[in-house]
CSV table of C-alpha atoms in Angstrom, one decimal:
chain,number,residue,atom,x,y,z
A,1,MET,CA,40.7,-4.1,-44.7
A,2,SER,CA,40.6,-6.0,-42.3
A,3,ARG,CA,38.6,-5.1,-39.1
A,4,ASP,CA,39.7,-5.1,-35.0
A,5,PRO,CA,37.3,-6.9,-33.4
A,6,THR,CA,38.4,-5.4,-30.1
A,7,ASP,CA,37.9,-1.5,-31.5
A,8,SER,CA,34.3,-0.9,-30.3
A,9,HIS,CA,34.1,2.0,-33.3
A,10,GLN,CA,33.8,-0.6,-35.9
A,11,PHE,CA,30.9,-2.5,-34.7
A,12,PRO,CA,27.6,-0.6,-33.5
A,13,VAL,CA,27.2,-1.4,-30.1
A,14,GLN,CA,24.3,-4.2,-29.3
A,15,LEU,CA,21.4,-3.0,-26.7
A,16,ILE,CA,18.6,-4.5,-24.7
A,17,ASP,CA,15.4,-4.0,-26.0
A,18,PRO,CA,13.8,-2.5,-23.2
A,19,MET,CA,11.1,-4.8,-21.3
A,20,PRO,CA,8.6,-2.9,-19.0
A,21,LEU,CA,5.7,-4.3,-17.6
A,22,LEU,CA,2.2,-3.4,-16.7
A,23,TYR,CA,1.1,-4.5,-13.5
A,24,TYR,CA,-2.6,-4.6,-12.3
A,25,TRP,CA,-2.5,-4.2,-8.5
A,26,HIS,CA,-5.7,-5.3,-6.5
A,27,PRO,CA,-7.1,-3.0,-5.1
A,28,LYS,CA,-6.8,-4.7,-1.2
A,29,ASN,CA,-3.2,-5.1,-2.1
A,30,TYR,CA,-2.6,-1.9,-3.1
A,31,ARG,CA,-3.6,-0.4,0.3
A,32,LEU,CA,-2.7,-3.4,2.3
A,33,ASP,CA,1.0,-2.7,1.1
A,34,LEU,CA,0.9,1.1,1.3
A,35,ASN,CA,-0.9,1.6,4.8
A,36,MET,CA,1.8,-1.3,6.1
A,37,GLY,CA,4.3,0.6,4.7
A,38,ALA,CA,4.8,1.1,1.2
A,39,GLY,CA,7.9,-1.6,0.0
A,40,PHE,CA,9.1,-1.2,-4.1
A,41,HIS,CA,8.4,-4.2,-4.6
A,42,LEU,CA,6.2,-6.2,-5.9
A,43,ASN,CA,5.1,-10.6,-6.2
A,44,GLN,CA,3.6,-12.4,-8.7
A,45,SER,CA,3.3,-16.6,-9.9
A,46,ASN,CA,3.8,-15.1,-13.0
A,47,PRO,CA,7.8,-15.9,-14.4
A,48,LEU,CA,6.2,-13.3,-16.1
A,49,LEU,CA,7.5,-10.8,-13.6
A,50,HIS,CA,11.4,-11.7,-13.9
A,51,SER,CA,11.6,-11.1,-17.6
A,52,ILE,CA,12.1,-7.2,-16.9
A,53,GLU,CA,15.4,-6.1,-17.6
A,54,LEU,CA,17.5,-4.0,-14.2
A,55,GLY,CA,16.3,-0.4,-14.8
A,56,ASP,CA,13.4,-1.3,-16.9
A,57,SER,CA,9.9,0.0,-15.6
A,58,LEU,CA,7.3,-1.7,-14.2
A,59,TRP,CA,3.8,-0.1,-14.1
A,60,ALA,CA,1.8,-0.8,-11.9
A,61,PHE,CA,-2.5,0.4,-11.7
A,62,THR,CA,-5.2,-0.2,-9.3
A,63,ARG,CA,-8.9,0.5,-8.9
A,64,ASN,CA,-9.3,3.9,-6.0
A,65,LYS,CA,-12.1,3.8,-3.5
A,66,SER,CA,-14.2,5.8,-5.9
A,67,GLY,CA,-14.0,2.7,-8.5
A,68,ARG,CA,-11.5,4.5,-11.1
A,69,TYR,CA,-8.8,2.8,-12.6
A,70,VAL,CA,-5.8,4.9,-11.3
A,71,LEU,CA,-1.9,4.9,-12.4
A,72,ALA,CA,-0.8,3.7,-8.3
A,73,ALA,CA,3.3,3.3,-9.6
A,74,GLU,CA,6.5,3.2,-11.4
A,75,LEU,CA,8.9,1.0,-10.2
A,76,VAL,CA,12.3,1.2,-11.4
A,77,VAL,CA,13.6,-2.3,-11.0
A,78,LYS,CA,16.8,-2.2,-9.1
A,79,ALA,CA,16.6,-5.9,-8.4
A,80,LYS,CA,14.8,-9.6,-9.0
A,81,THR,CA,14.1,-11.9,-6.4
A,82,GLN,CA,12.5,-15.2,-5.2
A,83,ASN,CA,10.5,-15.7,-2.4
A,84,PRO,CA,10.2,-18.8,0.1
A,85,PRO,CA,8.6,-21.9,-1.0
A,86,ASN,CA,4.5,-21.6,-1.2
A,87,PHE,CA,4.6,-17.9,-0.3
A,88,ARG,CA,1.3,-16.5,-0.9
A,89,TYR,CA,1.8,-13.8,-3.7
A,90,GLY,CA,4.4,-16.1,-5.5
A,91,GLN,CA,7.7,-17.1,-6.1
A,92,TYR,CA,8.4,-14.2,-7.7
A,93,ARG,CA,9.5,-10.5,-7.2
A,94,ILE,CA,11.0,-7.0,-8.3
A,95,TRP,CA,12.6,-4.6,-6.0
A,96,GLY,CA,12.5,-1.2,-7.6
A,97,ASN,CA,15.2,1.5,-7.3
A,98,LEU,CA,14.4,3.6,-3.7
A,99,LYS,CA,15.0,7.0,-5.5
A,100,GLU,CA,14.1,6.5,-9.1
A,101,SER,CA,10.8,4.6,-8.4
A,102,ARG,CA,7.4,6.5,-7.8
A,103,TYR,CA,4.4,6.0,-6.2
A,104,PHE,CA,1.1,8.0,-7.1
A,105,LEU,CA,-1.0,10.0,-5.1
A,106,ALA,CA,-4.4,7.3,-5.6
A,107,ASP,CA,-7.1,9.3,-4.3
A,108,ASP,CA,-10.6,9.9,-5.5
A,109,ASP,CA,-9.1,12.9,-7.7
A,110,ALA,CA,-6.8,10.9,-10.1
A,111,PRO,CA,-7.3,11.0,-12.9
A,112,SER,CA,-8.4,8.0,-15.2
A,113,ILE,CA,-6.1,5.4,-16.7
A,114,ASP,CA,-8.9,3.5,-18.4
A,115,GLN,CA,-8.4,4.4,-21.8
A,116,VAL,CA,-5.5,5.1,-21.7
A,117,VAL,CA,-4.5,1.1,-21.2
A,118,ARG,CA,-6.8,0.5,-23.9
A,119,LEU,CA,-5.3,1.9,-26.6
A,120,LEU,CA,-2.0,0.0,-25.3
A,121,SER,CA,-0.6,-3.0,-27.2
A,122,VAL,CA,-2.1,-5.0,-24.2
A,123,LYS,CA,-5.4,-6.6,-25.2
A,124,ALA,CA,-7.6,-5.5,-22.4
A,125,ASN,CA,-11.4,-5.6,-23.8
A,126,ALA,CA,-13.3,-6.3,-20.7
A,127,LYS,CA,-16.7,-4.1,-19.6
A,128,GLN,CA,-14.4,-4.2,-16.0
A,129,LEU,CA,-10.9,-3.1,-17.0
A,130,GLY,CA,-9.3,-5.5,-14.1
A,131,GLN,CA,-10.9,-8.2,-15.3
A,132,SER,CA,-8.7,-8.5,-18.0
A,133,PHE,CA,-5.7,-8.7,-16.1
A,134,GLN,CA,-6.6,-11.8,-13.8
A,135,GLY,CA,-4.9,-14.5,-12.4
A,136,HIS,CA,-1.1,-15.0,-14.4
A,137,ALA,CA,-2.3,-12.1,-16.2
A,138,ALA,CA,-2.4,-9.5,-14.3
A,139,VAL,CA,1.4,-8.8,-15.4
A,140,ARG,CA,1.6,-7.8,-19.1
A,141,LYS,CA,4.9,-7.1,-21.5
A,142,ILE,CA,4.5,-3.9,-22.8
A,143,THR,CA,6.1,-2.1,-25.9
A,144,ASP,CA,8.6,1.2,-25.4
A,145,VAL,CA,5.7,3.1,-27.0
A,146,ASP,CA,3.4,1.9,-24.2
A,147,HIS,CA,6.0,3.4,-22.0
A,148,GLN,CA,6.1,6.7,-23.5
A,149,MET,CA,2.2,6.5,-23.3
A,150,LEU,CA,2.4,5.6,-19.5
A,151,LEU,CA,4.7,8.1,-19.0
A,152,ALA,CA,2.8,11.5,-20.9
A,153,ALA,CA,0.2,9.9,-18.4
A,154,ALA,CA,2.2,9.7,-15.1
A,155,SER,CA,2.9,14.1,-16.2
A,156,GLY,CA,1.8,15.7,-13.5
A,157,LEU,CA,0.2,13.4,-11.0
A,158,SER,CA,1.0,14.2,-7.7
A,159,LEU,CA,3.2,11.7,-5.8
A,160,GLU,CA,2.0,9.5,-3.0
A,161,PRO,CA,3.3,11.5,0.5
A,162,ARG,CA,3.5,8.2,2.7
A,163,ALA,CA,5.7,5.8,0.1
A,164,ARG,CA,9.0,6.2,1.8
A,165,ILE,CA,11.1,4.0,3.7
A,166,LEU,CA,12.1,5.1,7.1
A,167,PRO,CA,15.6,5.2,8.3
A,168,GLU,CA,15.8,1.3,8.8
A,169,GLU,CA,18.6,0.9,11.4
A,170,ARG,CA,17.3,3.4,13.3
A,171,LEU,CA,13.5,1.8,13.5
A,172,GLU,CA,15.5,-1.7,14.4
A,173,ALA,CA,17.5,0.4,17.2
A,174,ALA,CA,13.8,1.9,18.4
A,175,VAL,CA,12.0,-0.9,18.0
A,176,LEU,CA,14.4,-3.7,19.8
A,177,LEU,CA,14.9,-1.2,22.6
A,178,GLY,CA,11.2,-0.4,23.2
A,179,ASP,CA,11.7,2.7,22.9
A,180,GLU,CA,7.8,4.4,22.1
A,181,ASP,CA,9.5,7.9,22.0
A,182,ALA,CA,12.4,6.9,19.9
A,183,VAL,CA,9.9,5.3,16.7
A,184,ARG,CA,7.3,8.4,17.8
A,185,GLN,CA,10.6,11.2,17.1
A,186,LEU,CA,11.7,9.1,13.7
A,187,LEU,CA,7.7,9.6,12.3
A,188,ILE,CA,7.5,13.2,13.6
A,189,GLU,CA,11.4,13.7,11.7
A,190,GLU,CA,9.3,12.8,8.0
A,191,PRO,CA,8.6,15.4,5.6
A,192,SER,CA,5.3,14.1,5.4
A,193,GLY,CA,3.0,11.4,7.5
A,194,VAL,CA,3.1,7.9,7.8
A,195,ALA,CA,-0.1,6.1,7.6
A,196,GLU,CA,-2.2,5.6,10.9
A,197,ALA,CA,-2.0,1.7,10.4
A,198,ARG,CA,1.9,1.6,9.9
A,199,ALA,CA,2.4,4.2,12.7
A,200,ALA,CA,0.0,2.0,15.3
A,201,TYR,CA,2.1,-0.8,14.6
A,202,LEU,CA,5.2,0.7,15.0
A,203,PHE,CA,4.3,1.5,18.0
A,204,SER,CA,2.8,-1.5,19.3
A,205,GLN,CA,5.9,-3.2,17.6
A,206,ALA,CA,8.6,-1.1,20.1
A,207,PRO,CA,6.8,-2.6,23.4
A,208,SER,CA,6.4,-5.7,22.3
A,209,ARG,CA,9.5,-6.7,20.3
A,210,ASN,CA,10.8,-10.1,21.6
A,211,ARG,CA,14.5,-9.7,22.0
A,212,GLN,CA,15.0,-13.2,22.8
A,213,LEU,CA,14.8,-14.0,19.3
A,214,VAL,CA,18.6,-12.1,18.5
A,215,LYS,CA,19.6,-14.1,21.5
A,216,GLU,CA,18.5,-17.9,20.0
A,217,LEU,CA,20.1,-16.8,16.6
A,218,GLN,CA,23.2,-16.0,19.3
A,219,LYS,CA,22.6,-19.6,20.2
A,220,ILE,CA,22.6,-21.0,17.2
A,221,TYR,CA,25.6,-19.5,15.3
A,222,GLU,CA,27.4,-19.2,18.3
A,223,GLY,CA,27.3,-15.6,17.5
A,224,LYS,CA,29.1,-15.9,13.9
A,225,CYS,CA,27.9,-13.6,11.2
A,226,GLN,CA,26.0,-15.8,8.6
A,227,LEU,CA,27.3,-14.7,5.9
A,228,CYS,CA,31.5,-14.2,6.5
A,229,GLY,CA,31.3,-16.4,9.5
A,230,TRP,CA,32.7,-13.7,11.7
A,231,ASN,CA,33.1,-14.9,15.3
A,232,PRO,CA,33.8,-11.6,17.3
A,233,MET,CA,33.6,-14.2,20.9
A,234,ASP,CA,37.4,-15.4,19.5
A,235,GLU,CA,38.8,-11.6,19.6
A,236,TYR,CA,36.7,-9.7,22.0
A,237,GLY,CA,34.6,-12.4,24.0
A,238,HIS,CA,31.5,-11.0,23.3
A,239,TRP,CA,28.4,-11.4,20.9
A,240,LEU,CA,29.0,-8.8,18.8
A,241,CYS,CA,26.8,-9.3,15.6
A,242,HIS,CA,23.1,-7.8,14.8
A,243,GLY,CA,19.9,-9.4,13.7
A,244,HIS,CA,18.3,-8.3,10.7
A,245,HIS,CA,14.9,-8.4,9.3
A,246,ILE,CA,15.4,-10.1,6.0
A,247,HIS,CA,12.3,-8.5,5.1
A,248,TRP,CA,12.7,-4.9,6.6
A,249,LEU,CA,10.4,-3.5,9.4
A,250,SER,CA,10.2,-0.7,7.8
A,251,ARG,CA,9.0,-2.1,4.8
A,252,GLY,CA,6.2,-4.0,6.7
A,253,GLY,CA,8.4,-7.1,7.6
A,254,GLU,CA,7.9,-9.1,11.1
A,255,ASP,CA,9.5,-10.0,14.0
A,256,ASP,CA,10.1,-13.3,13.7
A,257,LEU,CA,13.1,-15.9,13.9
A,258,LYS,CA,12.7,-17.0,9.6
A,259,ASN,CA,13.0,-13.5,9.0
A,260,LEU,CA,16.0,-12.9,11.1
A,261,LEU,CA,19.7,-13.7,9.9
A,262,LEU,CA,22.8,-12.9,12.4
A,263,VAL,CA,25.1,-10.6,10.7
A,264,CYS,CA,28.6,-8.3,12.1
A,265,PRO,CA,27.7,-4.8,12.0
A,266,ASN,CA,30.2,-4.0,8.5
A,267,HIS,CA,27.9,-6.6,6.8
A,268,HIS,CA,24.3,-5.4,8.9
A,269,GLY,CA,25.4,-1.7,7.4
A,270,ALA,CA,26.0,-2.9,3.7
A,271,ILE,CA,22.9,-4.2,3.7
A,272,HIS,CA,20.9,-1.6,4.4
A,273,ALA,CA,23.1,1.0,2.9
A,274,CYS,CA,23.4,-1.4,-0.9
A,275,ASP,CA,19.9,-2.3,-0.2
A,276,ALA,CA,21.0,-5.4,-0.8
A,277,GLN,CA,18.0,-7.9,-0.2
A,278,LEU,CA,18.1,-12.2,0.1
A,279,ASP,CA,17.2,-14.3,-3.3
A,280,TYR,CA,15.6,-17.0,-1.5
A,281,LYS,CA,16.5,-19.3,-4.8
A,282,ASP,CA,20.1,-19.9,-3.8
A,283,PHE,CA,20.6,-17.8,-0.8
A,284,THR,CA,22.8,-14.7,-1.6
A,285,PHE,CA,22.7,-10.6,-1.2
A,286,ASN,CA,23.4,-8.7,-4.8
A,287,PHE,CA,25.5,-5.7,-3.5
A,288,GLY,CA,25.3,-4.5,-6.6
A,289,VAL,CA,29.2,-4.8,-6.9
A,290,ARG,CA,29.0,-7.8,-5.5
A,291,ILE,CA,27.0,-11.3,-4.7
A,292,GLU,CA,27.3,-13.3,-1.5
A,293,LYS,CA,26.1,-16.1,-0.2
A,294,VAL,CA,24.3,-16.8,3.3
A,295,GLU,CA,27.3,-19.4,4.2
A,296,LEU,CA,25.6,-20.3,7.6
A,297,ASN,CA,21.8,-21.4,7.9
A,298,LEU,CA,20.7,-23.9,10.0
A,299,HIS,CA,17.2,-21.9,10.8
A,300,ILE,CA,15.3,-20.7,7.4
């Protein structure tokens, strides 16, 4: 009897094998990233970073201040993008799902992960564990069995309270207006403390935000949205598009012209609602349900 190739019940569904990764997060970079706003993203010059499938886990470990190797994070990958040319931390970047990813408390009380990592399928024979994860070797493929071992090791670990994303649109508005009180209120409303370094940075940004940058963008693009080309001047006689920080302020982004795009209110809202990140490889935003290209680009 012939089989109908459209009948999914007659053929086993081919599933993609999980491709989890293990990443050694240099302590200096880990602490800097956490202090300046945990970005739920990691960078590497090794293209292996982009071998991970969306939905799989990247496990990161680091060395805490007491010298112990501990689990730092499980990033459940939401997106893979490329960085601008000559980006100091490497060409490849992965983004963790904000709801499913976890940062672990890597303080002096955190249990050592040293022996667990040495039991995994990766080669880690150096006397000091971190020495086995230098350069390109900082990111390694691991098996699903390794992933299960790390899940067990992470069971019961305390979460890092500073690893949260502040409401970006409220933060941008407060910083744009130079409203230190609004920034302070936003920090107060958070369920637990923001790192002192991050809070100091935000307070310094509020009064010093360069308001001329968005005006400069408006002039460069004649008020048009760089994504869809909408020109509010034609319809309403006003510049209504917003300046969007490509690397969000709430994730440690800089207030710099090369970190800004001019986008219409609809696209600005969609970027934040969908946690869409710019891929410098082809200048596109992946909104999950669709991919849109930056059509106008005269300044990056």
